[in-house]
Coordinates of C-alpha atoms and ligand atoms in Angstrom, one line a residue:
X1 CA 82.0 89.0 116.3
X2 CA 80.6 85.5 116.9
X3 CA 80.2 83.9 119.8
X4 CA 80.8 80.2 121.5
X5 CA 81.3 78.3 118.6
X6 CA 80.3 74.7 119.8
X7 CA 83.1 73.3 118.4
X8 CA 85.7 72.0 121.2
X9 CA 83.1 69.2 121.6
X10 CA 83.1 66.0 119.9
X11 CA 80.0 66.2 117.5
X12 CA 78.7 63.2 119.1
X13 CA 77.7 65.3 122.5
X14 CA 77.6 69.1 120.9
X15 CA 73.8 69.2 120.0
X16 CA 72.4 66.4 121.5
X17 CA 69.7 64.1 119.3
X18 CA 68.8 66.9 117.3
X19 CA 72.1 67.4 115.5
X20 CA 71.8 64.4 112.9
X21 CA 68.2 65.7 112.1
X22 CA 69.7 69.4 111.5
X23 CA 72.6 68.0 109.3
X24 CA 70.1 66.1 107.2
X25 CA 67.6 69.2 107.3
X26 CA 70.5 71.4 105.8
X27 CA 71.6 68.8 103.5
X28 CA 68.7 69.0 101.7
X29 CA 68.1 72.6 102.2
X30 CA 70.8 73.8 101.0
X31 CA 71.6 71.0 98.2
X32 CA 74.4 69.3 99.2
X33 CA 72.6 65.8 99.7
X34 CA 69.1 64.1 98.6
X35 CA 67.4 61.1 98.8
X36 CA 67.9 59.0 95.9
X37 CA 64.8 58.8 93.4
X38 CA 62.9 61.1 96.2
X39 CA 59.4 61.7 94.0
X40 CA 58.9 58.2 93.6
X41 CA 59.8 57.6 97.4
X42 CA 63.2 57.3 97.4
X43 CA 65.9 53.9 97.5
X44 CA 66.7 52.9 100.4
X45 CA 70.7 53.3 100.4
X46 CA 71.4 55.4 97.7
X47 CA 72.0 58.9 97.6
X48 CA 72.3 61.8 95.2
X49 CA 75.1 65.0 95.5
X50 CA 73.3 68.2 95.0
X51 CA 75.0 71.4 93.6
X52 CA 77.0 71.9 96.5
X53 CA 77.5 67.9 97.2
X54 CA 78.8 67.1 94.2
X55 CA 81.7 70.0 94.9
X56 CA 82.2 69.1 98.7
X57 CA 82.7 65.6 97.3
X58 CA 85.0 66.8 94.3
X59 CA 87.3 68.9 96.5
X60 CA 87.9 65.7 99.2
X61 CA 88.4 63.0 96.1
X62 CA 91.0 66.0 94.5
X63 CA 92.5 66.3 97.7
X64 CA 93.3 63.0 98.4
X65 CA 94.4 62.2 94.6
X66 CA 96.7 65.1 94.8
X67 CA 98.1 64.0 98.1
X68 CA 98.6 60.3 97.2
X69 CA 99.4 60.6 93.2
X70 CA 100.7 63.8 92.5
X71 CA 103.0 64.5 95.8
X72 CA 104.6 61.1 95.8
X73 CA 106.6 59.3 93.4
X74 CA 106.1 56.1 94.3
X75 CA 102.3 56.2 93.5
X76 CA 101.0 55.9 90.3
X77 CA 96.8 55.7 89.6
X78 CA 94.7 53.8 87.6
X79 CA 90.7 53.2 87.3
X80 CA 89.1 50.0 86.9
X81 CA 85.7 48.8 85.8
X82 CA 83.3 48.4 87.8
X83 CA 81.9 45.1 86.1
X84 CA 84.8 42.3 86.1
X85 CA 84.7 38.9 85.1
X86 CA 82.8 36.7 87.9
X87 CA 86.1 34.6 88.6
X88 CA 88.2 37.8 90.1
X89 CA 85.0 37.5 93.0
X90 CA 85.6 33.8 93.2
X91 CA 89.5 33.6 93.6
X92 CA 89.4 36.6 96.0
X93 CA 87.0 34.9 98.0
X94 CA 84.2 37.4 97.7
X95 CA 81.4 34.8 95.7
X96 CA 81.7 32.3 98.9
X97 CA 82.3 34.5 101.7
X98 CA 81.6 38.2 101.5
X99 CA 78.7 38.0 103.8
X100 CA 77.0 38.9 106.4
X101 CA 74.7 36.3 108.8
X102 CA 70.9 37.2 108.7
X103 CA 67.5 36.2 110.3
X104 CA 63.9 36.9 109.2
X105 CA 61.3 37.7 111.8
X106 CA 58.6 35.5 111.0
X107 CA 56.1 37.7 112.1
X108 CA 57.0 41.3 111.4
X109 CA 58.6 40.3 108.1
X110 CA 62.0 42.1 108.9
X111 CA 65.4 41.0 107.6
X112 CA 68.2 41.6 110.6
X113 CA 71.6 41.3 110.5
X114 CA 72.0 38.3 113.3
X115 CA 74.3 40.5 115.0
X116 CA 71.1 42.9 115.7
X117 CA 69.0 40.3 117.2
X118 CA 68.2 40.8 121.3
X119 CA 68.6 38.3 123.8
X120 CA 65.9 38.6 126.6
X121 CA 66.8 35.2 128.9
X122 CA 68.5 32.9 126.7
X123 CA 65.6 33.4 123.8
X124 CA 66.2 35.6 121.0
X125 CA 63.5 38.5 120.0
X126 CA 63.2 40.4 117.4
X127 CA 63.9 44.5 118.2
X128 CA 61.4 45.9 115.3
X129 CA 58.2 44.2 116.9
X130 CA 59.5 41.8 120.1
X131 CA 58.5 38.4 118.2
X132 CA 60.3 35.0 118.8
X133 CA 59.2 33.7 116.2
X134 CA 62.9 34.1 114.4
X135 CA 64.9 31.9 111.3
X136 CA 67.9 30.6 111.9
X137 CA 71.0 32.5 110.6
X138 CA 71.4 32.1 106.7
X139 CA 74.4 33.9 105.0
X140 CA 73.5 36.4 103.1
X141 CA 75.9 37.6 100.2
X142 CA 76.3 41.6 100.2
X143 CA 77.6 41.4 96.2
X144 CA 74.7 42.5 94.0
X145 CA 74.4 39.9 91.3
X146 CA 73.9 40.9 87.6
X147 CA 73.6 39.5 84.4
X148 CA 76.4 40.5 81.0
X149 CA 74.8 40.1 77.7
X150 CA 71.2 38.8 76.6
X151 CA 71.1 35.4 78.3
X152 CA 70.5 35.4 81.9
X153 CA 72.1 32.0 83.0
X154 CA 74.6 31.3 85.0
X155 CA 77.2 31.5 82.9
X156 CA 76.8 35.2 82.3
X157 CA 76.2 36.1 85.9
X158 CA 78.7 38.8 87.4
X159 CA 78.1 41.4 90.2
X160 CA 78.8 45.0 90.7
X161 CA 82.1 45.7 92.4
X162 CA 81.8 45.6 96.5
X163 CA 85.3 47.3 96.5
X164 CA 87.7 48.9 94.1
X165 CA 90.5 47.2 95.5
X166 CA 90.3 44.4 93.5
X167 CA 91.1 45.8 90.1
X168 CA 94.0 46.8 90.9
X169 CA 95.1 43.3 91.8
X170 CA 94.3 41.5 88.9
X171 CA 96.1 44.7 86.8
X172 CA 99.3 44.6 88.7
X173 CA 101.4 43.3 86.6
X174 CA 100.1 45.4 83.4
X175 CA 100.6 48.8 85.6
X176 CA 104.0 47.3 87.0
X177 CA 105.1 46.7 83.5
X178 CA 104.1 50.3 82.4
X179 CA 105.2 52.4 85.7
X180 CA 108.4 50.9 86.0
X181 CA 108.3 51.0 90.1
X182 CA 110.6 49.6 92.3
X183 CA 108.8 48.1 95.7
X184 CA 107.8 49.7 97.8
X185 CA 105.2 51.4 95.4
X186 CA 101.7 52.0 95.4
X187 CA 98.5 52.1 93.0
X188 CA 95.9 54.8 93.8
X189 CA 92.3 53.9 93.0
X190 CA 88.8 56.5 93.7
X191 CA 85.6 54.5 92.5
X192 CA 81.9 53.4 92.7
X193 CA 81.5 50.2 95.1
X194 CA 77.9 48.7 95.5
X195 CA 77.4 45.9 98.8
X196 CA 73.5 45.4 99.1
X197 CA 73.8 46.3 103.1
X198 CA 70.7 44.6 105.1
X199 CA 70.2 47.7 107.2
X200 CA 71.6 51.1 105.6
X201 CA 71.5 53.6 108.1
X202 CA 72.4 57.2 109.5
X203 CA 71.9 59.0 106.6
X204 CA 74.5 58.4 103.6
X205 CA 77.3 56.6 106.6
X206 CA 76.2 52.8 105.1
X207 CA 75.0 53.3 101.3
X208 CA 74.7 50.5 99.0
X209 CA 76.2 52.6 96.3
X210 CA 79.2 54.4 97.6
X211 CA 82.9 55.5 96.9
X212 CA 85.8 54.2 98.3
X213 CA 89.4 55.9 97.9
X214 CA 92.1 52.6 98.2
X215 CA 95.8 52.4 97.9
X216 CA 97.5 49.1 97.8
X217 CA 101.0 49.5 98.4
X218 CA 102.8 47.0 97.7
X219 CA 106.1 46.5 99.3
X220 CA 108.8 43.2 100.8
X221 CA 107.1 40.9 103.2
X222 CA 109.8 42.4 105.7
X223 CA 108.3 46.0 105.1
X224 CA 105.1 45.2 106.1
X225 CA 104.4 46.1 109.6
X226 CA 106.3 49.2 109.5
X227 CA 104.2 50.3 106.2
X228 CA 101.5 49.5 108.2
X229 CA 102.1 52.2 111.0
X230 CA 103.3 54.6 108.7
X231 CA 99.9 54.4 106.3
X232 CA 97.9 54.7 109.5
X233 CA 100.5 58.0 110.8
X234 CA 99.6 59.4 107.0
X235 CA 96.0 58.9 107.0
X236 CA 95.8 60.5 110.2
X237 CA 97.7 63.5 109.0
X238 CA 95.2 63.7 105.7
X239 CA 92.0 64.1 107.9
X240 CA 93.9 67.1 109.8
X241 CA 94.5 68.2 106.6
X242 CA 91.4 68.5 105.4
X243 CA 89.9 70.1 108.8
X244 CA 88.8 67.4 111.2
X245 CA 90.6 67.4 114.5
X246 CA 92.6 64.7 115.7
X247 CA 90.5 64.4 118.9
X248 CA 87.6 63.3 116.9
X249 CA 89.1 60.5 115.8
X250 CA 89.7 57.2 117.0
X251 CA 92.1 54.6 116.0
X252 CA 90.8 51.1 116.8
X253 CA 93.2 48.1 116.7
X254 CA 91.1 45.4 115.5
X255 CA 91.8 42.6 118.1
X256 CA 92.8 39.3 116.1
X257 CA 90.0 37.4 116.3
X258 CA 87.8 39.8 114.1
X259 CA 90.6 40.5 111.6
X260 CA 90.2 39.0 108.1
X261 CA 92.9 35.7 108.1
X262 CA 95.2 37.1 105.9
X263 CA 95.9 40.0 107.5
X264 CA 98.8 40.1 110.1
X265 CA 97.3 43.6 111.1
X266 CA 94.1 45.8 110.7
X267 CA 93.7 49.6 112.0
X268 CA 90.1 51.1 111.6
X269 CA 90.3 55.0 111.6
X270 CA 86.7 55.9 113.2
X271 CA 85.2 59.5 113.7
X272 CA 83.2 60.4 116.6
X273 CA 79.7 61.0 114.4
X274 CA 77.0 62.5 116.3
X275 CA 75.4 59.1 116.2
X276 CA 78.5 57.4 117.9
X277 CA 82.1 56.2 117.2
X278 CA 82.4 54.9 113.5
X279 CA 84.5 53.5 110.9
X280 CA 85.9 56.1 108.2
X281 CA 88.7 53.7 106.9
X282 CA 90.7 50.6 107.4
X283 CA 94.0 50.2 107.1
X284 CA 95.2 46.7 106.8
X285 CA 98.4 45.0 106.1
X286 CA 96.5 42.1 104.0
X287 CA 100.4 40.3 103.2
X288 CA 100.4 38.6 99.8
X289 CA 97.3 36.8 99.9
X290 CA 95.2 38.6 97.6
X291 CA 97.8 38.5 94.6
X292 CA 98.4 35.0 95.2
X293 CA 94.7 34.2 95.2
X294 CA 94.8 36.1 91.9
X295 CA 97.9 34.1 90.5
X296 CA 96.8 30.3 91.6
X297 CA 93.5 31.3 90.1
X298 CA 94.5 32.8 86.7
X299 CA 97.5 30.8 86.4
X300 CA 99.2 33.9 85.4
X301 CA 102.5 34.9 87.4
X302 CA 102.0 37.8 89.6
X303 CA 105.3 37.7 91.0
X304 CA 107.9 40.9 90.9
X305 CA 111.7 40.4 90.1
X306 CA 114.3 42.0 92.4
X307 CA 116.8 43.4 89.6
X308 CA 119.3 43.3 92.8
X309 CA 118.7 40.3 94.5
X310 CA 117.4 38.4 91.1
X311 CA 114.7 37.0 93.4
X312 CA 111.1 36.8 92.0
X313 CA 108.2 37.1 94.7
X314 CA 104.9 38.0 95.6
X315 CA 104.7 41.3 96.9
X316 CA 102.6 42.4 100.3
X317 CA 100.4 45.2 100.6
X318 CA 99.5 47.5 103.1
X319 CA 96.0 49.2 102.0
X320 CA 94.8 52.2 103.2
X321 CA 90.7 52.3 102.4
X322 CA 89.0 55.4 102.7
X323 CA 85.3 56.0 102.2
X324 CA 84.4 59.3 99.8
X325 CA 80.4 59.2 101.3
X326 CA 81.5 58.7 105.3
X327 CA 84.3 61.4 105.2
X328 CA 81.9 64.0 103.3
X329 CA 79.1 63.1 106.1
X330 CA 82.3 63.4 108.7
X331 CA 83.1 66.8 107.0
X332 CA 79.8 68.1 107.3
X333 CA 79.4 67.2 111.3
X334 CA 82.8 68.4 112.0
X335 CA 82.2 71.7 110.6
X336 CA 78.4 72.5 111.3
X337 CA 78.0 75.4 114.1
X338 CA 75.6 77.3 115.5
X339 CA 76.6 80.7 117.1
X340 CA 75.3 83.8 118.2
X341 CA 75.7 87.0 116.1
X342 CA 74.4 90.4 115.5
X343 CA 72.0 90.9 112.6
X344 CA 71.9 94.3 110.7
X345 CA 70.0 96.4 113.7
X346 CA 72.4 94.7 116.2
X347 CA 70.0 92.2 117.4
X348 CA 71.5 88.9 118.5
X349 CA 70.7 85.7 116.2
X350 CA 71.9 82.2 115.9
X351 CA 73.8 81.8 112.9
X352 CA 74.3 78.6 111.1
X353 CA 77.9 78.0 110.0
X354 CA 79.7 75.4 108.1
X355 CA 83.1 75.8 109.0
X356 CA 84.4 73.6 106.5
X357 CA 88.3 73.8 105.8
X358 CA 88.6 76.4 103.1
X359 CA 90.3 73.3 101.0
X360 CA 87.4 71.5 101.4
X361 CA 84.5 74.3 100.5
X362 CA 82.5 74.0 97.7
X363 CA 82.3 78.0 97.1
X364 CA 85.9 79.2 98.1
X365 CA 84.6 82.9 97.4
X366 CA 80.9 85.5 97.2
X367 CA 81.3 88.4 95.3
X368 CA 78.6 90.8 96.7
X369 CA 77.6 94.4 95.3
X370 CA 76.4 96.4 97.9
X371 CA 73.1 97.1 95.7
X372 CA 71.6 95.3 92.8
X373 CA 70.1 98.7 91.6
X374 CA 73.5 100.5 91.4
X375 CA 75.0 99.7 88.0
X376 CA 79.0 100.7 88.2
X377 CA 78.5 98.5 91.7
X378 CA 77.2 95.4 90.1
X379 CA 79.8 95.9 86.5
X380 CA 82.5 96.1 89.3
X381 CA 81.3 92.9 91.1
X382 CA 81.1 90.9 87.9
X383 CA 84.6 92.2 87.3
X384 CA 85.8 91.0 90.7
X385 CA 84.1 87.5 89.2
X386 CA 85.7 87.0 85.8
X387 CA 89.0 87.9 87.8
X388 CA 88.7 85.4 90.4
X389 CA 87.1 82.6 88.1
X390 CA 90.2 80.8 87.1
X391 CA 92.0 80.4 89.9
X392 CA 88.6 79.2 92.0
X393 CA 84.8 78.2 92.5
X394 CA 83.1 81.6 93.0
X395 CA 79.8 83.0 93.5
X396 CA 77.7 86.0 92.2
X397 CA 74.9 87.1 94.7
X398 CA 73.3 90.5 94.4
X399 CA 69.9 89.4 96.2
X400 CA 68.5 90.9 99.4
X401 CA 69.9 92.9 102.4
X402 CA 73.5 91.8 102.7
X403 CA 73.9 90.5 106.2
X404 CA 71.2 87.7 104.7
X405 CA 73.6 87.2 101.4
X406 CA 76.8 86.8 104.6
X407 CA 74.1 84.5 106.4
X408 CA 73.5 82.2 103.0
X409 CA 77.1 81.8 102.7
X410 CA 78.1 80.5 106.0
X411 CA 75.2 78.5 106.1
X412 CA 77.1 76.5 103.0
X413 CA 80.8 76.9 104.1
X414 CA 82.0 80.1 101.6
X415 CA 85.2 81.0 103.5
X416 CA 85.4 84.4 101.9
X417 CA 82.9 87.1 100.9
X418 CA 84.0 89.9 99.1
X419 CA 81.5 93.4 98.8
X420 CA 81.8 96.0 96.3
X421 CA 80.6 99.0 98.3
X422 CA 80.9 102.8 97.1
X423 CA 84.4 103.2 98.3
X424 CA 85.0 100.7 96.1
X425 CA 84.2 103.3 93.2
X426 CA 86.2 106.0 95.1
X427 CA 83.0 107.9 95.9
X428 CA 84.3 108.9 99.4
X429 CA 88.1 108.6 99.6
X430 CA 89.7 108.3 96.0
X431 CA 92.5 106.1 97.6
X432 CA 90.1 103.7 98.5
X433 CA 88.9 103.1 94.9
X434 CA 89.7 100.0 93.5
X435 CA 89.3 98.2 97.2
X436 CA 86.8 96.4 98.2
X437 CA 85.9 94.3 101.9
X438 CA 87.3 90.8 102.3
X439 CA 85.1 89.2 105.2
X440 CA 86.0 85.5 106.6
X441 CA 83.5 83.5 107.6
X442 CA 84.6 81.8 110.6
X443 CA 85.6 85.6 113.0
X444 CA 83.3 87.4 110.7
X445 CA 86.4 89.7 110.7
X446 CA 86.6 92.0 107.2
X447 CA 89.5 94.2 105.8
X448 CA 90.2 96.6 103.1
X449 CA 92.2 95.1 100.2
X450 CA 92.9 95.8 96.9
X451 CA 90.9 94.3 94.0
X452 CA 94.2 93.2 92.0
X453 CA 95.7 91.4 95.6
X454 CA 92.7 89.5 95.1
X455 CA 93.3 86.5 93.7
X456 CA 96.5 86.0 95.3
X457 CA 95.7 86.2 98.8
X458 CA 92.5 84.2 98.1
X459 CA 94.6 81.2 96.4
X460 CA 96.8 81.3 99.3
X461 CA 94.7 80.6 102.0
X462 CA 92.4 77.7 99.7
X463 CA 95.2 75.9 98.6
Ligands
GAP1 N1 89.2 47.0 100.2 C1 88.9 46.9 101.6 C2 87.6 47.4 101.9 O1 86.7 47.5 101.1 P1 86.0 48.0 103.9 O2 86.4 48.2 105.4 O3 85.0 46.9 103.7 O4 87.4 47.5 103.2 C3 86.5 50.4 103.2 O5 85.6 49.3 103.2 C4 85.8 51.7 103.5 O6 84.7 51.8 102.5 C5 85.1 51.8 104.9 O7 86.0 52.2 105.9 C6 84.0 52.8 104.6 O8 84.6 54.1 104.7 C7 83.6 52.5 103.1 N2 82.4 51.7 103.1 C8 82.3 50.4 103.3 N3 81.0 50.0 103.2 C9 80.3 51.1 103.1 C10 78.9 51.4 103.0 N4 78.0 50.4 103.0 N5 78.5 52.7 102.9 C11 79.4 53.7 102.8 N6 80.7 53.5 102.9 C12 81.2 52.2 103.0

């Protein structure tokens, strides 16, 4: 059995400074995360998925798609390019105001977000190297600017999305034409979004390539407020769902002065990470403004018509937006453990585990033979393989003693390990033949069950 799982504090306070630097250290040990372009020194802001990563990632996206498309009728999906025509930025206000108020440090050379300037007695410093010798406050557009086609002139500048949301503004009327919704209803959207931060920082939580997961729902001006609390209820519900405890997060009402204008109401879901209390998504009732922007702008209607009331109006929308990158980095911090448990001889260890919500895990299963050497062991495991393979991402590891192959596994989140052993073959007990040991990660607990009640008792508890 293992023992004190650290888990009943916040990860903020469970392993002190060192945690961040462990999380990073197994992200790249185990391949779940690496730097971006690392043999040429990396990109600042960017990251690349590893084997495991890229499945982590895969299984949260799924997740949430499944929850918000295919569990509801009133949502329907779509998935937009991530170059648009430069005037969407303009009429949504993006171009003139989607910025964030920066100083250079004269002598140091550092860019700072003005926000991250220090006051010592009235006079501003810089914090990298203590200089006053500062620049005003310029705005600094996060939108990185590109060029479409072979001139590069301003009339073929556009820039890479800085959020997904926007497509499915300027497509509302073609996806309301083809869904056939009545309000309220939503449009589900999981994409690539690209801000050119100033300062990216604590490891992938503020990227300048990143993926967001955004509803709009869109819904009567009256419906508004009420959508707003229920969006924030539901979100709530899909982090607990996905194995991150409701004490570890935060709802923040963003007080009205740092509220974008159009919005009557703004909720930022935060996660206490174990560098502090941050934002994981914001849920904001942004009322019609962004389809009207859109309308005034194109000059094409964006209105809906109320077959009952015969009225034609802009809809609202209450938009739920989720990051992909913060909530894997949250996933990861939320599940990583050390404990203390016997090794083969009995010998207390620390053991690493990722207690990851089975739903979550990249590997949902290991299929072990007791020994590589022992053919009708290792034909049986492969079996156990080929049966589990459809219904799940499984894993064949006949390397080494197997308390290390257990220890591998909880290191990277595999729920379940299953071992072929001799009884297995019916070497000892002839009833036992055909049986194999199921052990779960988190108790280390294991039990005796039968090959063919495999995959269903597997599928039931990954689902
Ligand atoms: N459409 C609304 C919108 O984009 P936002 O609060 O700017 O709102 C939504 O972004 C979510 O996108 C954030 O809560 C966060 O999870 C994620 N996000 C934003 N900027 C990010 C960045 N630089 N790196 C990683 N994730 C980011």
């Amino acid at each position: 059995m293992s023992k004190s799982p650290d888990t009943q504090r916040p990860p903020s306070q469970r392993y002190g400074a060192a945690s961040m630097e462990k999380i990073v250290s197994l992200c790249k040990r185990r391949g779940f995360i690496f730097q971006s372009s690392e043999i040429y020194g990396g990109l600042n802001g960017a990251w690349d998925y590893g084997p495991l990563g890229v499945e982590l990632k895969r299984n949260l996206k799924n997740y949430w798609w499944r929850t918000m498309v295919h569990e509801r009728d009133d949502i329907v999906g779509m998935d937009g390019s991530i170059l648009m025509n430069r005037l969407v930025w303009k009429a949504s206000g993006h171009e003139d105001t989607f910025s964030d108020p920066m100083v250079d440090c004269r002598s140091c050379k550092a860019r700072l977000r003005a926000d991250q300037i220090t006051n010592k007695k009235g006079e501003r410093q810089c914090p990298n190297c203590g200089g006053k010798d500062l620049t005003e406050p310029r705005a600094f557009n996060l939108m990185f600017k590109t060029y479409v086609g072979a001139t590069e002139d301003e009339s073929s500048i556009t820039y890479l999305r800085p959020e997904t949301a926007q497509a499915i503004f300027v497509q509302f009327k073609n996806v309301l034409d083809v869904a056939r919704k009545k309000l309220p209803f939503g449009v589900a959207q999981i994409g690539k979004a690209f801000r050119n931060e100033i300062n990216p920082r604590n490891f992938t939580f503020r990227s300048r390539e990143f993926e967001q997961m955004e509803l709009e729902y869109f819904c009567r001006p009256e419906q508004g407020m009420e959508l707003l609390e229920y969006w924030k209820d539901e979100r709530l519900k899909f982090y607990e769902n996905i194995g991150i405890s409701r004490e570890n997060l935060h709802v923040l009402t963003v007080p009205d002065e740092e509220r974008a204008f159009y919005s009557k109401g703004t909720y930022d879901i935060e996660y206490e990470f174990p560098f502090g209390r941050q934002e994981l998504e914001g849920v904001a009732y942004r009322t019609d403004y962004d389809l009207t922007q859109h309308q005034k702008a194109s000059g094409k209607s964006l209105e809906y018509f109320d077959e009952e009331t015969k009225q034609k109006f802009i809809p609202h929308v209450v938009e739920p937006s989720a990051g992909v990158d913060r909530t894997v980095l949250a996933l990861i911090c939320e599940a990583y453990t050390e404990d203390e448990a016997p090794d083969e001889k009995g010998k207390m260890e620390t053991r690493t585990v990722l207690r990851l919500h089975p739903r979550m895990a990249p590997i949902k299963c290991a299929v072990f033979p007791l020994l590589k050497n022992k053919e009708e062991l290792v034909a049986k495991a492969k079996e156990i393989v080929d049966l589990l393979r459809p219904h799940m991402f499984v894993f064949y590891d006949e390397g080494g003693a197997i308390g290390r192959r257990y220890r591998r596994q909880d290191e990277i989140g595999t729920p379940f390990g299953v071992t072929v052993d001799f009884e297995t073959l019916g070497e000892k007990d002839d009833r036992l033949r055909d049986t194999v040991t199921l052990r779960e990660r988190d108790s280390m607990k294991q039990e005796r069950v039968k090959i063919s009640d495999l995959p269903g008792i597997l599928v039931s508890r990954i689902l």
